[in-house]
XYZ file of C-alpha atoms in Angstrom:
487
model
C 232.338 232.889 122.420
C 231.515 232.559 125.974
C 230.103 229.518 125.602
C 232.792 228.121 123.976
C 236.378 226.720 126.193
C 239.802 225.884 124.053
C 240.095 221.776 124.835
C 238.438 218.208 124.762
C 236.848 218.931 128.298
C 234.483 215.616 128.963
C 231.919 216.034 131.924
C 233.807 213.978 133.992
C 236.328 216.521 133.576
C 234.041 219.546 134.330
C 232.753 218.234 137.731
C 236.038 218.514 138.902
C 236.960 222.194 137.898
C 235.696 225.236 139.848
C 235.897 227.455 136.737
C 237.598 227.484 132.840
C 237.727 230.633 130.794
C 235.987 230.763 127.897
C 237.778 231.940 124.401
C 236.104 235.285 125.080
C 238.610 235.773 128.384
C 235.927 235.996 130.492
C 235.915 233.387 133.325
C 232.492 230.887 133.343
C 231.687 229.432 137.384
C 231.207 225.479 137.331
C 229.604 224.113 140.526
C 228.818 219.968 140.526
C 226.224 218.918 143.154
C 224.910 215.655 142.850
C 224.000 214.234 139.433
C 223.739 218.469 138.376
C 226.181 220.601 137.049
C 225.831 224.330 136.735
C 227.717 226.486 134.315
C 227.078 230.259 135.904
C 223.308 229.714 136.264
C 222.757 227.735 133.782
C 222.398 223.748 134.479
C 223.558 221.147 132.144
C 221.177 218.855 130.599
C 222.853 216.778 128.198
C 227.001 216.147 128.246
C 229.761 214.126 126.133
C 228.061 215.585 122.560
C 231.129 214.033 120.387
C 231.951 215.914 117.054
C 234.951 215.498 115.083
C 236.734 218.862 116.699
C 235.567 218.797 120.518
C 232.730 218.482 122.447
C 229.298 219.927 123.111
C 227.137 220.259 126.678
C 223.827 221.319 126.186
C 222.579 223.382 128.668
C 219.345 225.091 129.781
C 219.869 229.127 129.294
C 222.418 231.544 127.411
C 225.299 232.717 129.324
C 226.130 236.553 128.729
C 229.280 237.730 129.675
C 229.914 240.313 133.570
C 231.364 242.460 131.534
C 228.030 242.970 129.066
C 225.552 242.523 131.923
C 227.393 245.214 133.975
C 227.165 247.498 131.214
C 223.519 246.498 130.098
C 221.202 248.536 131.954
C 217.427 249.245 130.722
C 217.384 250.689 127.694
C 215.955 254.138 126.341
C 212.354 254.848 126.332
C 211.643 254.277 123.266
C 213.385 250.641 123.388
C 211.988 249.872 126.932
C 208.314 250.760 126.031
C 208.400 248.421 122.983
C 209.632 245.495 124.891
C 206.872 246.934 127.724
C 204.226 245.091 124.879
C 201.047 247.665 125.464
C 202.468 250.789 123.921
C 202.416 249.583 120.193
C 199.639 252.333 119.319
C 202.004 255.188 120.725
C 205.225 254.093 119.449
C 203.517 254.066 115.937
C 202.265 258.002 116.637
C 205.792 258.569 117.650
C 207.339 257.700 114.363
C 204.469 259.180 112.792
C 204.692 262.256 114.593
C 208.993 261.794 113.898
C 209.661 261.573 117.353
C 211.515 258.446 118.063
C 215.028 259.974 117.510
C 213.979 262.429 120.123
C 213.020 259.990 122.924
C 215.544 257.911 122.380
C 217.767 260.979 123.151
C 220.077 262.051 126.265
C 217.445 263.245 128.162
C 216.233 262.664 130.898
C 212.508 262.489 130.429
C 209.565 261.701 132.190
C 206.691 260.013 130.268
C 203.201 259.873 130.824
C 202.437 256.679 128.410
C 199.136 255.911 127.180
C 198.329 252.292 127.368
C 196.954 251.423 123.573
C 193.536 250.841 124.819
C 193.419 254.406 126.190
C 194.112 255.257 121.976
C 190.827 253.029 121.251
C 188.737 254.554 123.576
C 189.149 258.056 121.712
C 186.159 259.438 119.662
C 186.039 257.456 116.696
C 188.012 258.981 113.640
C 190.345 260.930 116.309
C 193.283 259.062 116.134
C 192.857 258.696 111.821
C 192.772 262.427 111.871
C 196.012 262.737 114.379
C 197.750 260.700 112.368
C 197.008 262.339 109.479
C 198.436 265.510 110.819
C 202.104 265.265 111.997
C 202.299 268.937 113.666
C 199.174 268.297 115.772
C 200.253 264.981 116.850
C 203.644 265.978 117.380
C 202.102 268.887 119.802
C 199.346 265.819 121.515
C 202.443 263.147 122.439
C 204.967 266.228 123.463
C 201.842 267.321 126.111
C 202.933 263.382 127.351
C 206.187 264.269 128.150
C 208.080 266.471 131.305
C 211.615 267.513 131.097
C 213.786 265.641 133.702
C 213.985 262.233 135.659
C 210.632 262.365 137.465
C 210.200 259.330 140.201
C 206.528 258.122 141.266
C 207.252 259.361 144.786
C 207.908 262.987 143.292
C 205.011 263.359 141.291
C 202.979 263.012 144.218
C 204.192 265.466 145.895
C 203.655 268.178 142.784
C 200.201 270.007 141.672
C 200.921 270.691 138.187
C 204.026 269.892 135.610
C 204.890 272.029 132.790
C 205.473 269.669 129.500
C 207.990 269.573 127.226
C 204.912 271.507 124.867
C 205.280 274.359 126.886
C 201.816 273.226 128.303
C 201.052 272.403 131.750
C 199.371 268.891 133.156
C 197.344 269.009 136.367
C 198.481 266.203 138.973
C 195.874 265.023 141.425
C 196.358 262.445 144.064
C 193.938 261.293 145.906
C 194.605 258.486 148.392
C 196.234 255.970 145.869
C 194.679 257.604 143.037
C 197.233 259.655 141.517
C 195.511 261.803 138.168
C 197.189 263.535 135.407
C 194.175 265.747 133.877
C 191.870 263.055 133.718
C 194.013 260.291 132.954
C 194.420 258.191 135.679
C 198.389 256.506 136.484
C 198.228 252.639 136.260
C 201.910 251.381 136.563
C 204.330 253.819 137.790
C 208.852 253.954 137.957
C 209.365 251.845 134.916
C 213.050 252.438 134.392
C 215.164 253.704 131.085
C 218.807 254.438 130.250
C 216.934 258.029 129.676
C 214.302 258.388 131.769
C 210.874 256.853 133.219
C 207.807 255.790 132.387
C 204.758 256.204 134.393
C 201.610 254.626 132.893
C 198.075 256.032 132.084
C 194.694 255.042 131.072
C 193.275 258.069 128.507
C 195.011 260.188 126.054
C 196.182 263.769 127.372
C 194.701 266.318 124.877
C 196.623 270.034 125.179
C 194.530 272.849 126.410
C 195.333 274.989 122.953
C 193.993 272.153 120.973
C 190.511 271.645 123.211
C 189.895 275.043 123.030
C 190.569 275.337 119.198
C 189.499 271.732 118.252
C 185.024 272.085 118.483
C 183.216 270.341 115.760
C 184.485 269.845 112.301
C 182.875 270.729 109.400
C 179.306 269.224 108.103
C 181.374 266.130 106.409
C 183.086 265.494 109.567
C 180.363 265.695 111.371
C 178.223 263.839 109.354
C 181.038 260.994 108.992
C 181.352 260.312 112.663
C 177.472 260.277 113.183
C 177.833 257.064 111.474
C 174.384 256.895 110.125
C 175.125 259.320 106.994
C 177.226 256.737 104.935
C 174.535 256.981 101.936
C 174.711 260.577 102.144
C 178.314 260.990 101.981
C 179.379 258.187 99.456
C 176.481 260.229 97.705
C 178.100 263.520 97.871
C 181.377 262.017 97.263
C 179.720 261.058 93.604
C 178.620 264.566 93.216
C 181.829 266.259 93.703
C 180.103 268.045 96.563
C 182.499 267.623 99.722
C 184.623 269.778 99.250
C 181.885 272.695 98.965
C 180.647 271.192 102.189
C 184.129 271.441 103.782
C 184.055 275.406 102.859
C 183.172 278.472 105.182
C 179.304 278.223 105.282
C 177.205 278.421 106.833
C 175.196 275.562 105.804
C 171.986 274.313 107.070
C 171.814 270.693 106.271
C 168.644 268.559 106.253
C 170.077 265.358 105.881
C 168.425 262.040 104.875
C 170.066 259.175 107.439
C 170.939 255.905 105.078
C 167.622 253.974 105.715
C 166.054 256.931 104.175
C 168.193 256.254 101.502
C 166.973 252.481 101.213
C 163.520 253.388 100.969
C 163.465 255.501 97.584
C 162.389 252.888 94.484
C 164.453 250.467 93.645
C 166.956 251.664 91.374
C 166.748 254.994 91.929
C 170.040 255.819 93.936
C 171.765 253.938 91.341
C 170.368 255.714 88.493
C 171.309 258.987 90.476
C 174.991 257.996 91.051
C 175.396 257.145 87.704
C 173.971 260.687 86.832
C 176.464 262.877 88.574
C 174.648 266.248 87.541
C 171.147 265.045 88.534
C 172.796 263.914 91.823
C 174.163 267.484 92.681
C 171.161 268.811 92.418
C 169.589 266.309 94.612
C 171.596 266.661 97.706
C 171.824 270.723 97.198
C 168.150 270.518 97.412
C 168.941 269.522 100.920
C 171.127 272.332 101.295
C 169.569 275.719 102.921
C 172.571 278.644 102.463
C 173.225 279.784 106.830
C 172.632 278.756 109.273
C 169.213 277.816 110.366
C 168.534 276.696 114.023
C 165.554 274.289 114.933
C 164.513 277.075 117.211
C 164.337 279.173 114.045
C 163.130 276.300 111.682
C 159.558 275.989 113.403
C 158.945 279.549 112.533
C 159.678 279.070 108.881
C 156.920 278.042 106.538
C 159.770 277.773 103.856
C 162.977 277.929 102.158
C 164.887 278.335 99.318
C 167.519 276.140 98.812
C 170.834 276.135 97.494
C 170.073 275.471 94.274
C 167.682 278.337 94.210
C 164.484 275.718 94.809
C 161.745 275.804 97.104
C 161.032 273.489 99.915
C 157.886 273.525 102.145
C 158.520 273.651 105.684
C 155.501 273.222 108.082
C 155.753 272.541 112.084
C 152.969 271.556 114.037
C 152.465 269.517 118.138
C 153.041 266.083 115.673
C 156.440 267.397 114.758
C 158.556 269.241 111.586
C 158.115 268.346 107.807
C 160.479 269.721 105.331
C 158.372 268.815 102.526
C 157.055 265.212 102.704
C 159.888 264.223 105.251
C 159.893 264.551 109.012
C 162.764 266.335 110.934
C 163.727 263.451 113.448
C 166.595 265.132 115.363
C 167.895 268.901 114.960
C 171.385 271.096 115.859
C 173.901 268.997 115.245
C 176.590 271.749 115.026
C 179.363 271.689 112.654
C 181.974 274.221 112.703
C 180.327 275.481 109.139
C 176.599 275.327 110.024
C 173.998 272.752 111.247
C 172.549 269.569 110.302
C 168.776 268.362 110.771
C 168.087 265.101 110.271
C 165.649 263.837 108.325
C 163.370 260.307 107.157
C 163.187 260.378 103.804
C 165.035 261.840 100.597
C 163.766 265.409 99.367
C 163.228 265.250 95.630
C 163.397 268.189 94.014
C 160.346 269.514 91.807
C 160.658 268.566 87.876
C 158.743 271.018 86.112
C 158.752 275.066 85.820
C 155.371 276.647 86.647
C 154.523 276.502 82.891
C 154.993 272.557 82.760
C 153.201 271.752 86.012
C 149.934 273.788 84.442
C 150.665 272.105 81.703
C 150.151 268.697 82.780
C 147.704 269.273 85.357
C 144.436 269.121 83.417
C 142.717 271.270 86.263
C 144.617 274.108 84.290
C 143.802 273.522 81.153
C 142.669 277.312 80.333
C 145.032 278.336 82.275
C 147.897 276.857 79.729
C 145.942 278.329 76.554
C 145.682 281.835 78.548
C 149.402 281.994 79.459
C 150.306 280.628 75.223
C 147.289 282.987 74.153
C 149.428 285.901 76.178
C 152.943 284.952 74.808
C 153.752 284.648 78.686
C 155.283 281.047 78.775
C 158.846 282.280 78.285
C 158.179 284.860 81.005
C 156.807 281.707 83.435
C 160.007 279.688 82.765
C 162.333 282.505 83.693
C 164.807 282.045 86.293
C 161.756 283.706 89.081
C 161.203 282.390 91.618
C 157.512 283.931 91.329
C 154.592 283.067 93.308
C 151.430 282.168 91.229
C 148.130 281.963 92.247
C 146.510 279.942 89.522
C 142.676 279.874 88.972
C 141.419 276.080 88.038
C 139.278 275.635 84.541
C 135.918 276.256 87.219
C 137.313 279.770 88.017
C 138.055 280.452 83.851
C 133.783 278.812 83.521
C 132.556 281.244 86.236
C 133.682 284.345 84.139
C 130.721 286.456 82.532
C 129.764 285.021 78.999
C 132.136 285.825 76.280
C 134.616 287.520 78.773
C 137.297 284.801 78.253
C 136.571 284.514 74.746
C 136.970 288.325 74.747
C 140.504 288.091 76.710
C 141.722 285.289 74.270
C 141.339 288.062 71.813
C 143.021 290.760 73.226
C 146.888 289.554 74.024
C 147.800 292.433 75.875
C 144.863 292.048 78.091
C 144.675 288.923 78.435
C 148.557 289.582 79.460
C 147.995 292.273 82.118
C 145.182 290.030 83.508
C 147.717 286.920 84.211
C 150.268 288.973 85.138
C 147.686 290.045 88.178
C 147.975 286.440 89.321
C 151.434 286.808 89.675
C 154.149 287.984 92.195
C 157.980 288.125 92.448
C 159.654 286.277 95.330
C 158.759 282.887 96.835
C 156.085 283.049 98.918
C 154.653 280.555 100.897
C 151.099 279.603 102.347
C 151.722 280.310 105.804
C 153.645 283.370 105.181
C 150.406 284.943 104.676
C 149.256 284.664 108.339
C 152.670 284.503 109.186
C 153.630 287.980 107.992
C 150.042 289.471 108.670
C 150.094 290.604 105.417
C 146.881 292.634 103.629
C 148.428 293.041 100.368
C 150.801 292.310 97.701
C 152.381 294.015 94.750
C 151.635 291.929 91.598
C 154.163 291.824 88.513
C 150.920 293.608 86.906
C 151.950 296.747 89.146
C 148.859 296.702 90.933
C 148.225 295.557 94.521
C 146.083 292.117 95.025
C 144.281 292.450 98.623
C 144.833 289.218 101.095
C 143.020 288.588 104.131
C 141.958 285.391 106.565
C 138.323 284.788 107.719
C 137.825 283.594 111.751
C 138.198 279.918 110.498
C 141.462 280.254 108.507
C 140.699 280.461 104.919
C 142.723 283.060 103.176
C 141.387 285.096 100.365
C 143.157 286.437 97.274
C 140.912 289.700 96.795
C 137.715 287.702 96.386
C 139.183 284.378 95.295
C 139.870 281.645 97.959
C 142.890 279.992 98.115
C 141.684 276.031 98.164
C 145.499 274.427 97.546
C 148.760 275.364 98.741
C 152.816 275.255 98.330
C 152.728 273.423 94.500
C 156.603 273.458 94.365
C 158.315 274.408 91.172
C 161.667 274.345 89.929
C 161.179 278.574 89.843
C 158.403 279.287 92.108
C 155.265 278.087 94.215
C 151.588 277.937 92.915
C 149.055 278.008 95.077
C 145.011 277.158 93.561
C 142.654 280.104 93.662
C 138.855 279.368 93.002
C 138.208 283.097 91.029
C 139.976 284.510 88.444
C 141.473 287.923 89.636
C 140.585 290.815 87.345
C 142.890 294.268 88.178
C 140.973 297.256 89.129
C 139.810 298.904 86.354
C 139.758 296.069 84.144
């Protein structure tokens, strides 16, 4: 309505007023200089518009009333900083965090703003997980802001400001570097109804949250390493993150996603169509604590989670958890550590029984342990360690002595039973431990020992192969069949 006077006024008309009041009541300025006319500031660039009721001038801006621009001012923070155009990513955290009603309050405030670039340049995931989490955000843009009306030339002259978190910001100033923390202040003084903005280029993280905020757990961990996508989509199928999410410890050896693309073809998809098969899979890779690489190179083994063995060797080439190699250790988690590894870890198929059973070296092995009514015994939950003499060792018994055994179950029993101990025990536990002995399941004690080049000895057997995995124990190939004292 200020653009808008009662009356047929024609140009030639207007040039010769000074003023005219609008329908409004507020008074308009007309100056005529030349071939231009100005209406307040704004110049006429078309006249003598003829409509049926009046007459329209165009003209080249929109008038607003003294009374409105007297009372206009900047507006509140919140309204200033979205017209500002670079503080999208913080106004969205302040609804988010339901804190718009607040800064557009009384105030006054003082705001340390974060440009939204500063919001990109946090750790990836960051600003997902504050957002996410009302109360912690909430507590992050609250560390932004300082009771009162705080001018650029006042912050200069301070060395700290307490927040409206309760928290206190360090102010630096060095030269015409002024710091807050380690954010540095870009743009200072930009006025609101309620307040002022000062601008900065990184996000101000509390003190109470740094100290309490360390790594997240082996899923968090794992996600923003960015090269564990496989693994996770993998334990996703298995219904397994949420165990990983829980108190630990965990020690993780865990396969990076090109180890992933290297297994046969088909075989992840078979596996995450086979959600069972797939648990067992990844909890293979799954050691309960929390083993350091420091720790790991002393190991010659471990059982996993799933109660499974895996072979862990170290030499000057490196780490091998089985057939994979251990390409970067202690990445901490706040529920254990992860070691990454090259390749997938498969756990063993077969008990101890089935992998004599196939393995043609042991063929009179497999009719001893049947002969003995032992094979329920072997497939027991264990884990046992077997040393297992080969079809040679059975030959080089005295004539008729196996036939003789065959014969007699519950010697034949007590003599098979002398090959075998509880507990996992690995090859280089032997040296390892500097063990001279070990309690078989017979009762009596099997003698070990380790010659000047290495070779370790099972009473008078050799041990020629080492660390065959099973789903309930380790066999390691002897080259004599043991027979208990006495026998």
């Amino acid at each position: 309505l200020y653009h808008v006077v009662e009356g047929n006024v024609t140009s030639a008309q207007v040039v010769g007023l000074d003023s005219a009041t609008a329908i409004s009541g507020g008074e308009l300025d007309i100056a005529a200089e030349g071939n231009t006319v100005m209406v307040n500031n704004a110049a006429v660039v078309t006249a003598d518009i003829q409509a049926s009721n009046g007459i329209i001038h165009v003209i080249d801006s929109v008038l607003i009333p003294p009374s409105m621009m007297e009372a206009e001012g900047p507006g509140d923070i919140v309204t200033v900083a979205s017209e500002a155009g670079q503080f999208e990513t913080l106004l969205a955290a302040a609804e988010a965090a339901g804190l718009v009603e607040t800064l557009q309050g009384e105030g006054p405030f003082t705001v340390f703003a974060p440009r939204d670039a500063a919001f990109e340049a946090l750790p990836e995931g960051t600003l997902d997980a504050l957002l996410a989490d009302p109360a912690a955000l909430e507590q992050v843009l609250l560390y932004h802001v300082v009771p009162g009306e705080v001018p650029a030339a006042d912050v200069v002259d301070l060395e700290s400001a307490t927040t409206a978190l309760g928290e206190e910001v360090e102010i630096n100033v060095d030269g015409d570097t002024v710091m807050v923390n380690d954010a540095t202040v870009v743009a200072t003084d930009i006025e609101a109804g309620n307040g002022v903005i000062h601008v900065i280029d990184s996000v101000l993280i509390p003190p109470s949250m740094q100290e309490a905020e360390g790594p997240g757990d082996i899923v968090t961990v794992a996600s923003e390493a960015g090269q564990f996508e496989t693994l996770l989509a993998a334990a996703e199928a298995a219904g397994l993150v949420e165990t990983l999410q829980s108190e630990g410890p965990f020690t993780v050896f865990a396969p990076r996603d090109a180890a992933f693309e290297a297994l046969p073809e088909g075989a992840l998809d078979e596996l995450l169509a086979d959600p069972a098969a797939l648990e067992q899979v990844l909890l293979y890779h799954v050691v309960p604590g929390e083993v350091m690489a420091a720790d790991v190179t002393e190991l010659n083994g471990a059982l996993s989670a799933n109660d499974l063995p895996l072979d862990i060797s170290a030499d000057d080439a490196g780490v091998m958890v089985n057939n994979a190699n251990v390409v970067a250790t202690d990445i901490e988690a706040s529920n254990g550590v992860i070691h990454v590894i090259d390749a997938v870890l498969l756990p063993p198929e077969n008990d101890i029984v089935g992998v004599v059973t196939s393995d043609e070296n042991f063929s009179t092995l497999a009719t001893a342990v049947e002969a003995a009514g032992l094979v329920e015994t072997l497939q027991g939950e264990g884990p046992f360690t077997v040393f297992a003499p080969t079809n040679t060792a059975f030959s080089a018994l005295p004539a008729g002595a196996l036939d003789s055994l065959l014969d007699d179950p519950d010697a034949l029993s007590n003599v098979l039973l002398y090959h075998v101990a509880e507990g996992a025990l690995f090859a280089g536990d032997v040296a390892a431990m500097d063990m001279d002995s070990l309690e078989a399941v017979a009762g009596e004690t099997v003698e070990i020992s380790v010659d000047d080049d290495g070779n370790v000895f099972i009473n008078d057997a050799q041990v020629t192969m080492t660390n065959i995995l099973t789903t309930n124990g380790i066999i390691h190939v002897i080259d004599a069949v043991l027979l208990p004292p006495g026998s």
